[in-house]
Coordinates of C-alpha atoms and ligand atoms in Angstrom, one line a residue:
M252 CA 15.4 -0.6 25.3
S253 CA 15.1 3.1 23.2
S254 CA 18.1 4.3 21.5
N255 CA 18.6 8.1 20.3
K256 CA 19.4 6.4 16.6
P257 CA 16.4 7.8 14.5
I258 CA 13.1 6.4 13.6
Y259 CA 11.7 6.1 10.7
V260 CA 8.0 5.9 9.8
T261 CA 9.5 2.2 8.8
S262 CA 12.2 -0.3 8.7
P263 CA 11.7 -3.2 6.4
L264 CA 12.1 -6.9 7.8
L265 CA 15.1 -8.7 6.8
P266 CA 15.9 -12.6 6.5
D267 CA 17.8 -14.3 8.4
M268 CA 21.7 -13.3 7.1
P269 CA 22.9 -16.8 6.5
D270 CA 20.0 -18.6 4.9
L271 CA 19.8 -16.1 2.7
L272 CA 23.6 -15.7 1.8
A273 CA 23.5 -19.2 1.1
D274 CA 20.4 -19.2 -1.3
I275 CA 22.0 -16.0 -3.1
E276 CA 25.7 -18.5 -3.6
S277 CA 23.4 -21.2 -5.5
I278 CA 21.9 -18.8 -7.6
F279 CA 25.1 -17.1 -8.8
L280 CA 26.0 -21.3 -8.9
R281 CA 23.5 -22.0 -11.0
K282 CA 24.1 -18.9 -13.5
M283 CA 20.4 -17.9 -13.9
L284 CA 19.6 -14.8 -12.3
S285 CA 16.3 -13.8 -14.5
N286 CA 13.6 -14.6 -16.5
N287 CA 11.2 -17.1 -14.6
G288 CA 14.1 -18.6 -12.6
P289 CA 13.2 -21.6 -10.4
C290 CA 13.5 -18.5 -7.1
L291 CA 10.4 -16.9 -9.3
L292 CA 8.8 -19.9 -9.6
Q293 CA 8.8 -21.1 -6.1
L294 CA 8.0 -17.4 -4.4
K295 CA 5.0 -17.7 -6.7
Q296 CA 4.1 -20.9 -5.9
E297 CA 4.2 -20.3 -2.0
L298 CA 2.9 -16.8 -2.2
Q299 CA -0.4 -18.1 -3.8
R300 CA -0.3 -20.7 -1.5
F301 CA 0.0 -18.2 1.5
L302 CA -2.6 -15.6 0.2
N303 CA -4.9 -18.0 -1.0
L304 CA -4.9 -17.0 -4.6
K305 CA -5.0 -19.2 -7.8
N306 CA -3.2 -16.8 -10.4
L307 CA -0.4 -14.3 -9.0
A308 CA 2.0 -12.7 -11.5
L309 CA 5.1 -11.3 -10.4
L310 CA 6.6 -8.3 -11.2
N311 CA 9.7 -5.8 -10.1
N312 CA 7.6 -3.5 -8.2
G313 CA 3.5 -2.4 -7.7
T314 CA 3.9 0.9 -10.0
S315 CA 4.5 -1.4 -13.4
A316 CA 2.0 -4.1 -11.8
L317 CA -0.7 -1.1 -11.9
Y318 CA 0.5 0.2 -15.0
A319 CA 0.3 -3.7 -16.6
S320 CA -3.3 -4.4 -15.3
L321 CA -4.1 -1.3 -16.4
L322 CA -3.0 -2.2 -20.1
A323 CA -4.7 -5.2 -20.4
L324 CA -8.0 -3.6 -20.2
N325 CA -7.5 -2.4 -23.8
A326 CA -9.5 0.3 -23.5
E327 CA -9.3 2.7 -25.9
P328 CA -6.7 6.1 -25.3
G329 CA -7.6 8.7 -22.7
S330 CA -10.4 6.6 -21.2
E331 CA -11.5 7.1 -17.5
I332 CA -10.5 5.7 -14.3
I333 CA -12.2 6.6 -11.2
T334 CA -10.1 6.6 -8.3
T335 CA -9.0 8.1 -5.2
P336 CA -6.7 11.6 -5.0
F337 CA -6.4 10.8 -1.4
S338 CA -3.2 7.8 -2.4
F339 CA 0.7 7.6 -3.1
V340 CA 1.5 9.4 -6.7
A341 CA 2.1 5.7 -8.2
T342 CA -1.7 5.5 -8.7
A343 CA -1.8 8.1 -10.7
H344 CA 0.4 7.8 -12.5
A345 CA 0.1 4.5 -13.6
I346 CA -3.0 5.6 -14.8
T347 CA -1.4 8.1 -17.6
A348 CA 2.0 5.9 -17.8
A349 CA -1.3 3.4 -19.5
G350 CA -2.7 6.8 -21.6
L351 CA -6.1 7.0 -19.5
K352 CA -7.0 9.6 -17.7
P353 CA -8.0 9.4 -13.6
I354 CA -11.2 10.6 -12.1
F355 CA -10.7 11.6 -8.6
V356 CA -14.3 11.0 -6.2
D357 CA -14.3 12.3 -2.8
I358 CA -13.6 9.7 0.6
D359 CA -15.0 8.4 3.7
P360 CA -14.1 11.1 6.5
D361 CA -13.5 7.9 8.3
T362 CA -12.1 5.3 6.6
Y363 CA -10.3 7.4 4.1
N364 CA -11.3 5.4 1.1
I365 CA -14.1 5.9 -1.4
D366 CA -17.3 4.8 -1.7
A367 CA -19.2 3.1 -4.6
N368 CA -22.1 5.9 -4.2
A369 CA -19.6 8.6 -5.3
V370 CA -17.8 6.5 -7.9
A371 CA -21.3 5.5 -9.2
L372 CA -22.0 9.5 -9.8
A373 CA -18.6 9.7 -11.2
I374 CA -19.4 7.2 -14.2
T375 CA -19.3 8.2 -17.6
E376 CA -19.3 6.3 -21.5
K377 CA -15.6 7.2 -21.4
T378 CA -15.1 5.2 -18.0
A379 CA -12.7 2.1 -18.5
A380 CA -12.3 1.1 -15.2
I381 CA -12.8 1.5 -11.5
M382 CA -10.0 1.6 -9.3
P383 CA -10.3 2.2 -5.9
V384 CA -7.0 2.1 -3.0
H385 CA -7.1 0.3 0.2
V386 CA -6.0 3.0 1.9
F387 CA -3.1 1.8 4.7
G388 CA -4.4 -2.1 3.7
N389 CA -8.4 -1.0 4.8
P390 CA -10.3 -2.7 2.9
C391 CA -12.6 -0.8 0.8
D392 CA -16.6 -1.5 0.6
L393 CA -15.4 -5.0 -1.1
K394 CA -20.0 -5.8 -1.5
G395 CA -20.3 -2.4 -3.2
F396 CA -17.4 -2.0 -5.8
E397 CA -18.8 -5.5 -6.8
A398 CA -22.2 -5.1 -7.0
L399 CA -21.6 -1.4 -9.1
S400 CA -18.8 -2.9 -11.0
Q401 CA -21.5 -5.6 -12.2
A402 CA -24.4 -3.6 -12.7
E403 CA -22.5 -1.2 -15.1
D404 CA -20.3 -3.7 -16.9
I405 CA -17.1 -1.4 -15.2
P406 CA -13.7 -3.6 -15.1
L407 CA -12.5 -3.2 -11.2
I408 CA -9.0 -3.3 -10.8
Y409 CA -8.3 -3.1 -6.5
D410 CA -5.0 -1.1 -5.2
A411 CA -4.0 -3.3 -2.7
A412 CA -0.4 -1.7 -2.2
H413 CA -0.6 -2.2 1.4
G414 CA -3.1 -5.2 1.8
F415 CA -0.2 -8.1 1.8
G416 CA -1.7 -10.5 4.5
V417 CA -5.1 -8.4 4.9
E418 CA -8.1 -10.8 5.2
M419 CA -12.3 -10.1 5.0
D420 CA -14.0 -12.9 6.6
G421 CA -11.2 -14.8 6.1
N422 CA -10.6 -14.4 2.4
S423 CA -7.3 -12.5 1.1
L424 CA -8.1 -9.3 0.0
L425 CA -6.7 -9.5 -3.4
Q426 CA -9.1 -12.4 -4.2
F427 CA -11.0 -9.1 -4.7
G428 CA -11.6 -7.4 -8.2
D429 CA -10.8 -8.4 -11.9
M430 CA -7.4 -7.7 -11.1
S431 CA -5.5 -6.3 -7.3
I432 CA -2.6 -5.3 -7.0
L433 CA 0.4 -5.7 -4.2
S434 CA 3.2 -3.6 -3.4
M435 CA 6.3 -5.6 -2.3
H436 CA 8.8 -2.6 -1.6
A437 CA 10.7 -2.5 1.2
T438 CA 8.4 -0.5 3.0
K439 CA 5.8 -2.6 3.4
V440 CA 4.8 -5.2 6.0
Y441 CA 6.5 -7.9 3.3
N442 CA 8.9 -6.8 1.0
T443 CA 11.2 -8.7 -1.8
I444 CA 13.2 -4.4 -1.7
E445 CA 11.9 -4.0 -4.7
G446 CA 8.5 -5.8 -6.4
G447 CA 5.1 -6.1 -7.1
A448 CA 2.1 -8.3 -8.1
I449 CA -1.1 -9.0 -9.5
S450 CA -3.3 -11.3 -8.5
I451 CA -5.4 -11.9 -11.7
N452 CA -8.7 -13.4 -10.4
S453 CA -11.1 -13.0 -13.7
V454 CA -10.3 -15.1 -16.9
G455 CA -8.9 -13.3 -20.0
Y456 CA -6.7 -10.8 -18.7
Q457 CA -3.6 -13.4 -17.6
K458 CA -1.9 -14.0 -21.1
D459 CA -1.6 -10.1 -22.1
I460 CA -0.1 -9.7 -18.4
D461 CA 1.8 -12.3 -19.2
C462 CA 3.2 -11.6 -22.6
F463 CA 3.1 -7.8 -21.6
I464 CA 5.7 -8.2 -18.3
N465 CA 7.8 -9.9 -21.1
F466 CA 8.3 -7.1 -24.0
G467 CA 5.1 -8.9 -25.9
I468 CA 6.9 -12.3 -26.1
V469 CA 4.8 -15.0 -27.1
D470 CA 6.5 -18.7 -28.4
A471 CA 9.7 -16.9 -28.5
L472 CA 8.7 -13.8 -30.8
P473 CA 7.6 -10.4 -29.9
K474 CA 4.1 -10.9 -31.1
Y475 CA 2.7 -7.7 -29.1
F476 CA 3.5 -4.3 -27.4
G477 CA 5.4 -5.4 -24.3
M478 CA 7.4 -4.2 -21.5
N479 CA 10.6 -5.5 -19.5
L480 CA 8.9 -5.4 -15.9
K481 CA 10.0 -9.0 -14.3
M482 CA 11.0 -9.6 -10.7
S483 CA 14.7 -11.0 -11.0
E484 CA 16.0 -14.4 -8.8
L485 CA 17.8 -12.1 -6.2
H486 CA 14.6 -10.2 -5.2
A487 CA 12.1 -13.4 -5.0
V488 CA 15.1 -15.3 -2.4
V489 CA 15.1 -12.0 -0.6
G490 CA 11.0 -13.5 -0.6
L491 CA 11.0 -16.8 0.4
H492 CA 13.4 -15.7 3.0
N493 CA 10.9 -13.0 4.0
L494 CA 7.7 -14.8 4.0
K495 CA 8.9 -17.2 6.6
K496 CA 8.8 -14.5 8.7
V497 CA 6.1 -11.7 7.8
E498 CA 3.2 -13.8 10.1
E499 CA 5.6 -12.9 12.8
E500 CA 5.8 -9.2 11.9
I501 CA 2.2 -8.6 11.5
K502 CA 2.0 -10.0 14.9
N503 CA 4.8 -7.8 16.6
R504 CA 2.7 -5.1 14.3
K505 CA 0.0 -5.9 16.2
K506 CA 1.4 -5.0 19.9
I507 CA 2.9 -1.6 18.7
S508 CA -0.7 -0.4 17.1
D509 CA -2.3 -1.8 20.4
R510 CA 0.1 0.1 22.4
Y511 CA -0.1 3.3 20.7
L512 CA -3.9 2.9 21.0
E513 CA -4.2 2.4 24.7
K514 CA -1.7 5.7 24.7
L515 CA -3.6 8.0 22.1
N516 CA -7.1 6.7 22.2
Q517 CA -9.2 9.1 25.0
I518 CA -7.0 12.0 24.0
P519 CA -9.6 14.6 22.3
G520 CA -8.3 16.2 19.1
F521 CA -7.1 12.7 18.1
K522 CA -8.7 10.7 15.5
F523 CA -8.0 7.0 14.0
Q524 CA -8.6 4.9 11.0
L525 CA -11.8 3.4 10.9
I526 CA -10.8 -0.2 9.9
A527 CA -13.9 -2.5 8.6
P528 CA -15.2 -4.9 10.6
H529 CA -14.7 -8.6 9.8
V530 CA -11.0 -7.5 8.7
K531 CA -7.7 -9.4 9.7
Y532 CA -5.4 -6.6 9.5
N533 CA -1.8 -6.0 8.5
F534 CA -1.1 -2.8 10.8
S535 CA 1.0 -1.6 7.6
Y536 CA 0.6 1.9 8.7
F537 CA -0.4 3.8 11.8
P538 CA -2.1 6.9 10.8
I539 CA -3.5 9.3 13.4
Q540 CA -5.6 12.0 12.3
F541 CA -5.8 15.9 14.2
T542 CA -9.1 17.1 14.6
N543 CA -11.6 20.0 16.4
N544 CA -8.6 22.2 18.0
L545 CA -6.0 20.0 16.9
K546 CA -7.2 21.0 12.9
G547 CA -4.1 23.0 11.0
R548 CA -1.3 22.1 13.7
R549 CA 0.0 18.6 11.6
D550 CA 3.5 20.8 11.2
H551 CA 4.0 21.5 15.0
F552 CA 3.2 18.0 15.8
I553 CA 5.8 17.5 13.3
N554 CA 8.4 19.5 14.2
V555 CA 8.6 18.3 18.0
L556 CA 9.0 14.8 16.9
N557 CA 11.6 15.8 14.2
E558 CA 13.6 17.7 17.1
K559 CA 13.4 14.1 19.1
N560 CA 15.2 12.2 16.1
I561 CA 11.8 11.0 14.9
F562 CA 10.3 10.8 11.8
P563 CA 6.8 10.2 11.1
R564 CA 5.3 10.8 7.2
K565 CA 2.8 13.1 6.1
Y566 CA 1.1 9.9 4.2
F567 CA -1.0 10.8 1.6
S568 CA -0.5 15.0 1.5
P569 CA -0.8 16.7 -1.2
L570 CA -4.2 15.3 -2.7
L571 CA -3.2 14.3 -6.0
S572 CA -6.1 15.9 -7.6
D573 CA -3.6 19.0 -6.3
L574 CA -0.9 18.3 -8.2
E575 CA 0.4 20.4 -11.1
M576 CA -0.2 17.4 -13.5
Y577 CA -3.5 16.5 -12.0
A578 CA -5.4 19.7 -10.8
V579 CA -8.4 20.0 -11.1
D580 CA -11.2 22.3 -10.2
Q581 CA -12.6 20.1 -7.4
S582 CA -13.9 20.6 -3.6
L583 CA -13.3 16.9 -2.7
T584 CA -13.7 18.2 1.1
Q585 CA -13.2 15.1 2.7
A586 CA -10.5 14.3 0.7
R587 CA -8.8 17.6 1.5
N588 CA -9.1 17.3 5.2
V589 CA -7.7 14.2 5.9
S590 CA -4.7 14.9 4.0
E591 CA -4.0 17.7 5.7
N592 CA -4.2 16.6 8.9
I593 CA -3.0 13.0 9.1
L594 CA 0.4 11.8 10.1
C595 CA 1.7 8.4 9.7
L596 CA 3.4 7.3 13.3
P597 CA 6.4 4.5 13.2
I598 CA 5.6 1.3 13.2
Y599 CA 7.6 -1.6 12.3
S600 CA 8.2 -5.1 14.0
E601 CA 11.3 -4.1 16.1
L602 CA 9.9 -0.8 16.9
C603 CA 10.3 -1.0 21.0
F604 CA 7.7 -0.1 23.7
S605 CA 9.7 2.7 24.8
D606 CA 9.6 4.8 21.6
V607 CA 6.1 4.0 21.4
D608 CA 5.8 5.8 24.8
K609 CA 8.4 8.0 24.2
I610 CA 6.4 9.2 20.3
S611 CA 2.8 9.1 22.4
E612 CA 4.1 11.1 25.0
L613 CA 5.0 13.6 23.2
L614 CA 2.2 13.8 21.3
I615 CA 0.1 14.2 24.8
H616 CA 2.4 16.8 25.8
T617 CA 2.2 19.0 22.5
A618 CA -1.6 18.3 22.5
Q619 CA -2.0 20.2 26.3
V620 CA 0.2 22.9 25.2
L621 CA -1.5 23.7 21.9
E622 CA -4.9 23.5 24.5
D623 CA -3.1 26.2 26.5
V624 CA -2.2 28.5 24.1
Ligands
T4K852 N1 0.0 2.2 -5.1 C1 0.4 2.8 -3.4 C2 -1.1 2.8 -2.9 C3 1.0 2.9 -3.2 O1 1.3 3.4 -1.5 C4 2.5 2.2 -3.1 C5 3.6 2.6 -2.9 C6 2.5 2.6 -5.1 C7 0.8 2.0 -5.5 C8 3.4 1.4 -5.7 O2 3.8 0.7 -5.5 P1 5.5 0.4 -5.0 O3 5.9 0.9 -6.9 O4 6.5 1.5 -4.6 O5 6.4 -1.1 -5.5 C9 7.2 5.0 -0.2 C10 7.9 3.5 -0.7 O6 8.5 3.9 -2.0 C11 5.7 3.0 -2.1 O7 6.8 2.0 -1.9 C12 4.9 3.6 -1.0 N2 4.1 3.5 -1.8 C13 5.1 4.8 -0.5 C14 4.0 5.0 0.6 O8 5.7 5.0 0.7 P2 8.5 7.2 -0.3 O9 9.2 8.3 -1.1 O10 7.9 8.1 1.1 O11 9.3 6.1 0.9 P3 11.0 6.7 1.6 O12 12.4 6.3 0.8 O13 11.2 8.2 2.0 O14 11.1 5.6 2.9 C15 10.2 5.8 3.7 C16 11.0 5.6 5.0 O15 11.3 4.2 5.0 C17 12.4 6.4 5.3 O16 12.2 7.5 6.0 C18 13.4 5.7 5.5 C19 12.7 4.1 5.8 N3 13.1 3.4 4.7 C20 12.6 3.4 3.9 C21 13.6 2.0 2.6 C22 13.4 2.7 1.1 C23 14.4 2.5 5.2 O17 14.3 2.2 6.3 N4 14.8 1.3 4.5 C24 14.2 1.4 2.9 O18 15.1 0.8 2.5 O19 7.4 6.0 -0.9

């Protein structure tokens, strides 16, 4: 049943309360609230099994995970990291925090990901790593990046913040690259309220990351520089409970996505992200791009939806390369076009079909009105 409650771009997956409360009580009785407690260790094991990963580090958020993975490179200060301008600001901020410089390359207009050929052209002797983002959980050109990274001997770190549960040819998306980072923020398909993870896929980085997350302490002594980026027991226990429900969440999101597509797919001027073949997708976002005669009319659609208490989001707008602190004089034509015309529609398990239909009809009606003027 549709209601008049505001509809946001997402709504968090929540644990079943009585079960969660019982486990929180156990944590308080144990009085072990952080620093590698039993819930964290259990979550690490369960996530490794669920995502088919060998080596996962858990952190307090995805931004910290990006930061820690970049510091583990031990690159010269000021070295360059090639990435996308079409991402959340955390991607560029983590690079800056690590004392490195983001170099932006253009994206593919259909998948919204950077492509390996564009990256190859941007490599210089200052390049310390390539950091592609699997935008909205849509896998990048994994083979292309792997080949490039090996040929140039440059580490590959994927920002897989949106990639929980995505598989490519049966392999977890997080298995790719030297490291892959995940966000487990409340707005993601799977959440620990705040949380992040690094799948460490190449030997050599693990010791540095484990040590860096915990003040640089080795054998009880601060041996190296480090920060406090640890996940608490309360966040971990939420993660344990949400893990029981995430498959159902993804199934329900697929139904919502199918329903949107059924209604909107054939409408001229509406374009949808091209998901790579052989992908088991997680339906983390539902982006629609306004093209042809609807190009440049995004704010009109937003106003119509906002008037009905519906709040889609302009992920990702503006481009990172247009922010004052990162401004570069580059055309980045495809990224700019997508960024100016994209809108992420609400998608989450509890969104009912009548609301999906209402949103779709508002979009179709608005497109018709714009066509007629
Ligand atoms: N790399 C990429 C590619 C990323 O997209 C992100 C984060 C990161 C790295 C860094 O990961 P984290 O450090 O965050 O783990 C949100 C999220 O905060 C952010 O995690 C996410 N990407 C980004 C794409 O979206 P905002 O500022 O748009 O969120 P906010 O608070 O406006 O929430 C959006 C809507 O969600 C709200 O209108 C209502 C709903 N909502 C939100 C929260 C937090 C809820 O219903 N409940 C909630 O608890 O950034």
